[in-house]
Amino acid sequence: MAKNFFDKIRPTFSEGGKLSWLHSSFDAFETFFFVPNRVTKKGGVHVKDCVDLKRILIIVVLSLVPALLFGIWNLGEQHSIVFGLGWGFWEKVWYGFVKIIPLYLVSYIVGLGIEFASAQMKGHEVSEGYLVSGFIIPLIVPVDVPWWMLTLAVAFAVIIGKEVFGGTGMNIWNPALLARAFLFFSYPSKMSGDSVWVGGLSKALEGGTPWKGGEVVDALSGATPLSHASLDGLSQAGTSVLDLFVGNIPGAVGETSVIAILIGAFILLCTGVASWKIMCSSVLGALFVGWLGTSFGVTDIPCWEQLLMGGFAFGTVFMATDPVTSAQTECGKWIYGFLIGALCITVRLFNPGYPEGMMLAILLMNTFAPLIDHYVVSANINRRLKRAKTV
Amino acid sequence: MSDQIRLKKGLDLPIAGAALCEVTKRVAPGLVAVKPTDFRGMVPRLLVKEGDAVKAGTPLFADKKCTDMVFCSPVSGTVDAIVRGDKRKLLAVRIAADGKNESVSFDVPKAASLDKEAMTALLLRCGLWPCLKQRPYGTVADPQAEPKAIFISGFNTAPLGADYAFTLQNDFDALQAGVDALGKLTKGGVHLSLDARKFAGDELHKLTGVIFHSFEGPHPAGNVGVQINHISPINKGEVVWTVDLPLVAVIGRLFLKGVYDTHRTIAVAGPAAVNPSYAEVPAGVAMADLAGFFGNDGEIRVISGDVLTGETVGPDGFLGFFHNQVTVLKEGRYYEMFGWANPIRSKKFSVSRTYPAFLRCHKKYDMDTNENGGERPFLMNDVYGKVLPMDIYPLQLFKACLAGDLEKMENLGIYEIIEEDVALCEYVCPSKIAIQQIVRDGIDLMIKEM
């Protein structure tokens, strides 16, 4: 039935049709519903592997789902704790759902809108890259971020971060992180502090909306553990290692639950979509600097606990491994990942102003990934030149 | 014997329709064609006109740059048509065979008594020089060049490829005479690579005057380019020559019988082939003579060569000079609803683990020509290196080719590859990028500019 519908309207969008200028959009929808009937071209291979970018990106989205589902529940959970509401499971889920849906709407409408418009302008096929970025953005921004700010951030990330470089596959920085960085540096008051990570709390504090009981003190000290990045801080906040691991703590929607992220990592590694080298080396880098930190008395948090805190796990699994912005060479991936982990913890240890180092570490290494690749590839070139000389 | 080289990277395509080791058809020469387009870097000058009588071994056209280099008719008969394309480009010379099987008889001295110049002149005169390909670039060998060595791949790993042990089983003497002749052309020796899995039992192992190597691994382990990369990689300024094993036998037949004899045993295979098996055919055979293998079940694609590197010739086309197989595929002009979201998709193969195909390790697939997706920019960066067993950074090289950056192409190893070596990269590419075309354009640019 859907096939007939597309067949019927195809002439309208084909060359010479009334809406031929909308061809890219038509194509995007058609290929979403149907793997197209195109056959291999002359002068190339005649059969092709059945994997395509849609498949790869849908796997990434799938791997993000556990983090999203947990995040939805956790939004309700944190709100319920802070405001002393004593909600049941479904009430929490409903609250989280209602909170997160507008963020997704904004992220996808704005982001995909720009992607479609830009593909339309260039006459290209619409690339699926934004499906993943758009899925990640709501998971890493404060849940109470005003819609207009998110709109600006998404537009900035897609236009300046991606389209000016030529679109999907050409960008230097991870678009999702760029959106978060935009918010972080443009509206610092909305992005940091203790209150932004619990749904409804900042509004309550500002506007004096009444809440039950005098829990605000508890609420504040129960906020994101990274504001108290020391063992004392953690225990004061009442956050145990188990809490960090399970994720029932305040924080960005997708980042809190290490368990949910590990499920995602499992999917990505089993399917071979994300690079195990980057994940592995990033963990090694973090452990190394975390260990240095404890050895020299900079911090009293054991290095392995660093892995559970803040956005480290989410960043390592889902954003450092972005194939476009990471290092492209296998050897380069080890260096790239290691430096991300190391830098993340370094920022955490030495700069109280930016307790969350992961975003900055990844963006910085995105910037340097081409340099790393350059040296790795140069080594290959030198090997070839040397071979020529010795023969 | 040399050390065994084990390659891990690569992929043996699990495609259905392998040819049974049995010759089920012997094609008597009917219409055949010689296609100048099979020979890279050669500009043809026609030597015959329509209606001329020719014998097997009569020159049809010569290279404009090296007029001694002639390309001969594989059968006796008359010139049926001279096929031209855009801008009068010569596409093919078609010969209608007369069934008399007459050959020009060449006066061939013993190979041992010839030096390099004499051997070169003989092969040029007898029309067998074009059997030699030159690396870099895969062009017809330049008779003036001093090759570092000559490389021959003794086995075929291409999907559904002809099994040389079967097709050349009666040609041992010709192979020996062929390698003896080739040995005269270079000081670096004739290198023959064999399949490690049947190294000792291989008939080829009894050849003398060659340097053996053994390779083990999936396709493209049988590609001569990959073998060269591991035996003695091509550096800037160096030239090596390669010869396909069946053409070594063709050269050998000249010395044994004094004639230009290019008939060959080819595999006719593929998921859409009826009774896939072997056929004995003259070079440049018309696909029409093989129509019995094609069936009439929907739209099919007839390919001269294998599914990775072959050329679509259609049921009216002709076999390419270097090809030893014909592959028949179904055209994949169909839509597949939410195919990309289907968790199983049991009828399609994927080397990526995003589909469970990797669990069904022994299944063969009825592959067709569907692209399985739309063309996108390069996104995944680790898929190409997994199927290219060479010390080369494929993605960076492809991008250098796209950018037309000659220096980078040179530094990243353009001298060491030709299209067939990167064909698997194109097969696995999730962005459906025409990588062989990119490399072909890159090589053409190198030839033009250097």
PDB file of N, CA, C and O in Angstrom, chain B residues 5-11 216-219 386-387 389:
ATOM      1  N   ILE B   5      53.270 -16.849   3.545  1.00  0.00           N
ATOM      2  CA  ILE B   5      52.743 -15.571   3.975  1.00  0.00           C
ATOM      3  C   ILE B   5      51.268 -15.735   4.294  1.00  0.00           C
ATOM      4  O   ILE B   5      50.493 -16.193   3.459  1.00  0.00           O
ATOM      5  N   ARG B   6      50.925 -15.437   5.528  1.00  0.00           N
ATOM      6  CA  ARG B   6      49.549 -15.643   5.963  1.00  0.00           C
ATOM      7  C   ARG B   6      48.838 -14.297   6.042  1.00  0.00           C
ATOM      8  O   ARG B   6      49.279 -13.391   6.748  1.00  0.00           O
ATOM      9  N   LEU B   7      47.759 -14.178   5.300  1.00  0.00           N
ATOM     10  CA  LEU B   7      46.990 -12.931   5.300  1.00  0.00           C
ATOM     11  C   LEU B   7      45.706 -13.143   6.085  1.00  0.00           C
ATOM     12  O   LEU B   7      45.010 -14.138   5.892  1.00  0.00           O
ATOM     13  N   LYS B   8      45.416 -12.193   6.957  1.00  0.00           N
ATOM     14  CA  LYS B   8      44.194 -12.332   7.753  1.00  0.00           C
ATOM     15  C   LYS B   8      43.078 -11.476   7.184  1.00  0.00           C
ATOM     16  O   LYS B   8      41.909 -11.815   7.268  1.00  0.00           O
ATOM     17  N   LYS B   9      43.459 -10.337   6.633  1.00  0.00           N
ATOM     18  CA  LYS B   9      42.426  -9.419   6.153  1.00  0.00           C
ATOM     19  C   LYS B   9      41.889  -9.891   4.809  1.00  0.00           C
ATOM     20  O   LYS B   9      42.612 -10.489   4.027  1.00  0.00           O
ATOM     21  N   GLY B  10      40.657  -9.563   4.556  1.00  0.00           N
ATOM     22  CA  GLY B  10      40.052  -9.968   3.295  1.00  0.00           C
ATOM     23  C   GLY B  10      38.708 -10.607   3.529  1.00  0.00           C
ATOM     24  O   GLY B  10      38.213 -10.643   4.666  1.00  0.00           O
ATOM     25  N   LEU B  11      38.133 -11.106   2.472  1.00  0.00           N
ATOM     26  CA  LEU B  11      36.793 -11.674   2.581  1.00  0.00           C
ATOM     27  C   LEU B  11      36.533 -12.598   1.398  1.00  0.00           C
ATOM     28  O   LEU B  11      36.729 -12.214   0.247  1.00  0.00           O
ATOM     29  N   GLU B 216      48.389 -17.683   2.158  1.00  0.00           N
ATOM     30  CA  GLU B 216      47.218 -18.291   2.755  1.00  0.00           C
ATOM     31  C   GLU B 216      46.304 -17.165   3.216  1.00  0.00           C
ATOM     32  O   GLU B 216      46.752 -16.180   3.797  1.00  0.00           O
ATOM     33  N   GLY B 217      45.029 -17.303   2.934  1.00  0.00           N
ATOM     34  CA  GLY B 217      44.092 -16.297   3.405  1.00  0.00           C
ATOM     35  C   GLY B 217      42.946 -16.134   2.444  1.00  0.00           C
ATOM     36  O   GLY B 217      42.932 -16.707   1.361  1.00  0.00           O
ATOM     37  N   PRO B 218      41.967 -15.311   2.858  1.00  0.00           N
ATOM     38  CA  PRO B 218      40.798 -15.094   2.005  1.00  0.00           C
ATOM     39  C   PRO B 218      41.130 -14.168   0.843  1.00  0.00           C
ATOM     40  O   PRO B 218      42.218 -13.572   0.796  1.00  0.00           O
ATOM     41  N   HIS B 219      40.218 -14.029  -0.099  1.00  0.00           N
ATOM     42  CA  HIS B 219      40.364 -13.072  -1.176  1.00  0.00           C
ATOM     43  C   HIS B 219      40.652 -11.715  -0.543  1.00  0.00           C
ATOM     44  O   HIS B 219      40.063 -11.402   0.454  1.00  0.00           O
ATOM     45  N   LYS B 386      39.986  -3.546   6.779  1.00  0.00           N
ATOM     46  CA  LYS B 386      39.777  -4.948   7.155  1.00  0.00           C
ATOM     47  C   LYS B 386      39.754  -5.882   5.959  1.00  0.00           C
ATOM     48  O   LYS B 386      39.804  -7.091   6.126  1.00  0.00           O
ATOM     49  N   VAL B 387      39.597  -5.339   4.760  1.00  0.00           N
ATOM     50  CA  VAL B 387      39.552  -6.204   3.583  1.00  0.00           C
ATOM     51  C   VAL B 387      40.696  -5.900   2.615  1.00  0.00           C
ATOM     52  O   VAL B 387      40.684  -6.349   1.478  1.00  0.00           O
ATOM     53  N   PRO B 389      44.595  -6.435   2.587  1.00  0.00           N
ATOM     54  CA  PRO B 389      45.769  -6.932   3.291  1.00  0.00           C
ATOM     55  C   PRO B 389      47.066  -6.340   2.749  1.00  0.00           C
ATOM     56  O   PRO B 389      47.927  -7.038   2.234  1.00  0.00           O
TER      57      PRO B 389
END
